[in-house]
Amino acid sequence: MTSTPAELRPRRTAARAGSVFLSTHPRARLALLLSAPLFWLGLVYIVALVLLLVTAFWSVDSFTGQISQTWTLDNILTVITGSLYQTVTLRTLGVALLVTLIDVALALPIAFYMAKVATPRMQRILVIAVLTPLWASYLVKAYAWRSVLSQDGILEWLVAPFGGHTPGYGLPATIITLAYLWLPYVILPIYAGLERVPDSLLEASGDLGGKTWSTLRLVVFPLALPAIIAGTIFSFSLSLGDYITVNIVGGANQMLGNLVYTNVGAANNLPLASAIALIPIVIIFGYLFLVRRTGALDNL
Amino acid sequence: MKRIPPTARRGAATVGLAIASIALLTACGTTAANDGGGEAAEELGEFEGQVSLLAWPGYVEDGTNDPAVDWVTPFEEETGCEVTSKTYGTSDEAFNLMKTGEYDVVAASGDASLRLVAAGDVAPVNTDLIPNYEGIYDFLKMQSWNSVDGEAYGVPHGYGANLLMYNTEVFPEAPTSWDVVFDKASENSGKVTAYDSPIYIADAAVYLMHHQPDLGIENPYALDETQFQAAVDLLKEQRAHIGEYWSDYLKEIQAFETGDTVVGTSWQVIQNVLEGSGAPTAVTLPEEGTTGWSDTWMIASEAKNPNCAYAWLDYIASPEANAQATEYFGEAPSNEAACEFRSEGSCEAFHAGDEEYASQIWYWSTPIAECLDGRTDVECVDYSGWTEAWSEIKG
């Protein structure tokens, strides 16, 4: 046996001792690696959510604006029974569903073209084109729509010769703007999902006599469904929580986010705001629970 | 929510050091004059070199919006106190922003000032330390919205009225009544605007005082259940014709410029901006009278820069600065001598110093359960009731 000359042996430093310890103790390595991000996740996500939940059961002194930490169910009851909250919840749900439908209808053909028809070069260009709007600020895009939809905006100018009118500010404007804002988030998962569908399946369907429509319906759609649902989760949940777009182009309408915002900002009623914030959380959890089995969550 | 990217973690030690040094610096700053809480300062110390202000738009102008409009720079040169400022759109916003403790000074209207005092967010002000306090109109001093138990809580800034703004192409003649936004709002359905704050309910109450005298409204901020319901119903009718509510004054300016809004409540300062851009708008004070504001500069109880804060209160109450700031916003000044520094006729236009006229504007104040008009047989709807109703009106 030859022994290593002393000068070639690594020196025993603290750093080296540490690295020896870590390489022989994989669990300690994992703990060190994960503790910081997990601590962060726990603090920011879980604790904040729990605090939100707890705050919903407190009340606020209307004059001084101080939160009093006595337990009460009043806020939850107000939110469940108040006609205002029911109307606004339904309106918000309606907007979110319509936005999602529009986005899926627009995204399916675009994504299909990108994944199955376009040349590789065109494919890259299209992916970039879909991603580019995400580089611009959300606010810039919303304000751009505000001027497009205005009474003397470009839309009015375009459709006026044909007897049309801009919808003006209101719910239609909100739906249009939100559908525009979230479209890339719907296209991308569907595109990724369709790309994974083997071309050979489409050819096999054609060889077996399947027409274009039946191939789409019976082969492509079932395979792409989890990806489509993954896309809807984005547009649905993003619309459900939005309050800025409706503030900019929504005219006098409010959505759930606005009620939360005014209760935090104007009314200084944090407990009621947290109680309202629970509505979209419950809806989203319900939605996720429904789509859980389709495998959509693996496509996010 | 702000998430720190993983790569930033390496800088954590540096950040920690920075936070520690900031904490040390601010700790030094607070020891100067004010112990915080309910005590007014006894004497002034050295200037801290900076002061942070929270005010209505147009109150703190340093030339960034319009190079010709600048009364902050002279103050900074005179005192060495670097001014940082933030504007707000509604009194509720101001009330909440003060809770962050980031501001030394706030310009508060009557519907925020008492709440700020009650919440302990502002400290009493020792007016002996403010030489220019002497020049303030007497009828503005020690009023219900700027003093509590005979103790002054700030320096009056100026007062003015919420005006009716209209598009001169749609209304060739100036409307004389608020009915263009209430009973006749349907004529411009979808193009009417209103101020997006619960305090706007008082505007409906002022209208009802005139048009439904049998309701017996004496003070638009003291509404019992029936009176309040009448005002809310009126606003619910109005809601059908509202294009959008505004609290961001820039949004209202844009809506009037494009013609998406043609009539609604507004401020003189908004008209000044629109006039500058050549938009076809004008403002008028309808016959029913109106709501308005009387603002007070107050000092935060936890002010980090109390000496610079006192310096600002004195400076902004001086005839020159008070004249510039109030003329730009479009309101009457609080300093008697300010009119000498304002442009010809501008003081008369706002009836500055006219005690009689000033008493006809219903200044914003916070509605409380104990009726402000002195009635004891009924309970009035308090501000939380107002905010709740406001959400319902908007629907």
XYZ file of C-alpha atoms in Angstrom, chain B residues 57-250:
194
model
C -52.931 66.713 -3.849
C -51.861 70.290 -4.529
C -50.902 71.048 -0.913
C -47.199 70.258 -1.110
C -45.845 71.378 -4.480
C -42.112 71.350 -5.139
C -42.199 72.202 -8.819
C -42.365 68.648 -10.186
C -45.939 69.052 -11.411
C -45.480 72.589 -12.656
C -42.097 74.358 -12.409
C -43.864 77.631 -11.639
C -45.658 76.133 -8.645
C -43.167 75.596 -5.864
C -43.330 76.603 -2.224
C -41.413 73.613 -0.866
C -37.969 74.595 -2.130
C -37.860 77.925 -0.209
C -38.786 75.992 2.950
C -36.036 73.447 2.346
C -33.473 76.184 1.725
C -34.577 78.128 4.784
C -34.628 75.264 7.277
C -32.542 72.505 5.714
C -35.452 70.106 6.234
C -35.694 67.882 3.164
C -39.382 67.355 2.362
C -40.829 64.029 1.252
C -44.542 63.994 0.615
C -47.361 61.656 -0.281
C -50.816 62.612 -1.510
C -54.082 60.872 -0.724
C -57.525 60.813 -2.324
C -59.944 60.401 0.558
C -59.903 61.117 4.271
C -60.206 57.406 4.977
C -57.015 56.812 3.068
C -55.258 59.499 5.112
C -56.545 57.972 8.335
C -55.116 54.583 7.390
C -51.839 55.937 6.074
C -51.254 57.731 9.380
C -51.513 54.366 11.110
C -48.292 53.300 9.376
C -46.375 55.855 11.464
C -44.329 56.908 8.450
C -45.482 60.513 8.357
C -44.554 63.404 10.621
C -47.247 65.780 9.457
C -50.711 65.355 7.963
C -53.117 67.829 6.393
C -56.442 66.433 7.579
C -60.000 67.439 6.808
C -62.675 67.500 9.485
C -63.851 63.976 8.707
C -60.397 62.613 9.557
C -58.999 64.982 12.187
C -61.156 63.931 15.125
C -60.703 60.275 14.335
C -56.945 60.823 14.252
C -57.109 62.447 17.674
C -59.320 59.694 19.078
C -56.989 57.012 17.750
C -53.989 58.771 19.327
C -52.269 59.159 15.971
C -51.740 62.912 16.291
C -50.397 64.985 19.174
C -51.621 68.323 20.537
C -49.803 71.271 19.038
C -48.210 74.011 21.126
C -49.283 77.045 19.120
C -46.861 79.297 21.037
C -44.106 77.632 19.071
C -45.743 78.680 15.791
C -45.337 82.469 15.370
C -47.553 82.566 12.283
C -50.492 81.056 14.194
C -51.350 84.564 15.304
C -52.245 85.601 11.741
C -54.888 82.865 11.337
C -58.554 83.934 11.147
C -60.084 83.681 14.585
C -63.187 81.889 13.324
C -60.970 78.994 12.200
C -59.098 78.606 15.488
C -60.122 76.130 18.162
C -63.033 74.720 16.189
C -64.674 71.350 16.803
C -62.565 69.746 14.046
C -59.162 71.048 15.142
C -59.279 71.072 18.913
C -60.339 68.724 21.683
C -61.051 69.824 25.265
C -59.618 73.282 24.655
C -56.360 71.908 23.354
C -55.283 72.810 19.803
C -54.426 69.856 17.588
C -53.108 71.718 14.596
C -52.923 74.781 12.428
C -55.803 75.626 10.043
C -54.730 75.534 6.409
C -57.627 76.654 4.270
C -61.222 75.915 3.490
C -63.343 75.513 0.410
C -66.393 73.987 -1.180
C -67.094 70.871 -3.242
C -68.273 72.259 -6.563
C -70.438 71.046 -9.409
C -68.372 70.476 -12.540
C -70.055 70.329 -15.942
C -69.120 70.008 -19.590
C -69.878 73.340 -21.246
C -70.808 71.630 -24.526
C -73.498 69.564 -22.810
C -74.601 72.410 -20.520
C -74.333 75.681 -22.456
C -75.714 77.409 -19.359
C -74.390 76.767 -15.892
C -76.702 74.459 -13.900
C -78.068 76.206 -10.823
C -78.989 73.111 -8.852
C -77.509 69.777 -7.837
C -80.584 68.171 -9.461
C -78.462 67.544 -12.582
C -76.731 64.789 -10.652
C -79.796 63.654 -8.675
C -83.374 64.010 -9.979
C -82.304 64.900 -13.522
C -79.308 62.582 -13.680
C -81.130 60.388 -16.222
C -80.614 63.104 -18.846
C -76.920 62.246 -18.887
C -77.195 58.656 -17.799
C -73.858 56.893 -17.688
C -71.912 60.139 -17.768
C -72.476 61.331 -14.210
C -69.766 61.071 -11.592
C -69.696 61.272 -7.801
C -67.018 61.319 -5.137
C -66.149 57.795 -4.077
C -66.315 58.094 -0.308
C -68.998 57.484 2.309
C -68.812 61.201 3.146
C -70.560 61.841 -0.193
C -73.805 60.762 1.490
C -73.719 64.217 3.084
C -74.005 65.774 -0.390
C -77.264 63.921 -0.883
C -78.374 65.134 2.568
C -77.615 68.763 1.636
C -79.762 68.303 -1.469
C -82.588 66.807 0.616
C -82.382 69.656 3.147
C -83.492 71.908 0.322
C -85.863 69.676 -1.609
C -87.497 67.617 1.131
C -87.701 69.990 4.084
C -90.207 67.723 5.858
C -87.343 65.319 6.614
C -86.086 67.984 8.997
C -82.381 67.608 8.273
C -80.506 70.266 10.263
C -76.980 69.092 9.650
C -75.961 66.720 6.837
C -73.548 64.911 9.170
C -76.238 64.275 11.797
C -78.745 61.980 10.140
C -81.141 59.768 12.055
C -82.326 56.466 10.609
C -85.171 57.941 8.452
C -83.132 60.861 7.155
C -80.201 58.595 6.437
C -82.409 56.138 4.565
C -83.798 58.973 2.407
C -80.281 60.062 1.471
C -79.244 56.473 0.732
C -82.327 55.943 -1.460
C -81.527 59.093 -3.399
C -77.999 57.848 -3.992
C -79.239 54.426 -5.057
C -81.364 56.131 -7.711
C -78.329 58.143 -8.734
C -76.238 54.967 -8.949
C -78.122 53.844 -12.091
C -76.804 56.879 -13.946
C -73.251 56.967 -12.615
C -70.567 56.321 -15.225
C -67.876 55.957 -12.633
C -67.105 57.147 -9.130
C -63.873 59.009 -8.567
C -61.450 59.401 -5.689
C -58.294 59.648 -7.765
C -58.433 63.222 -9.036
C -56.281 62.343 -12.069
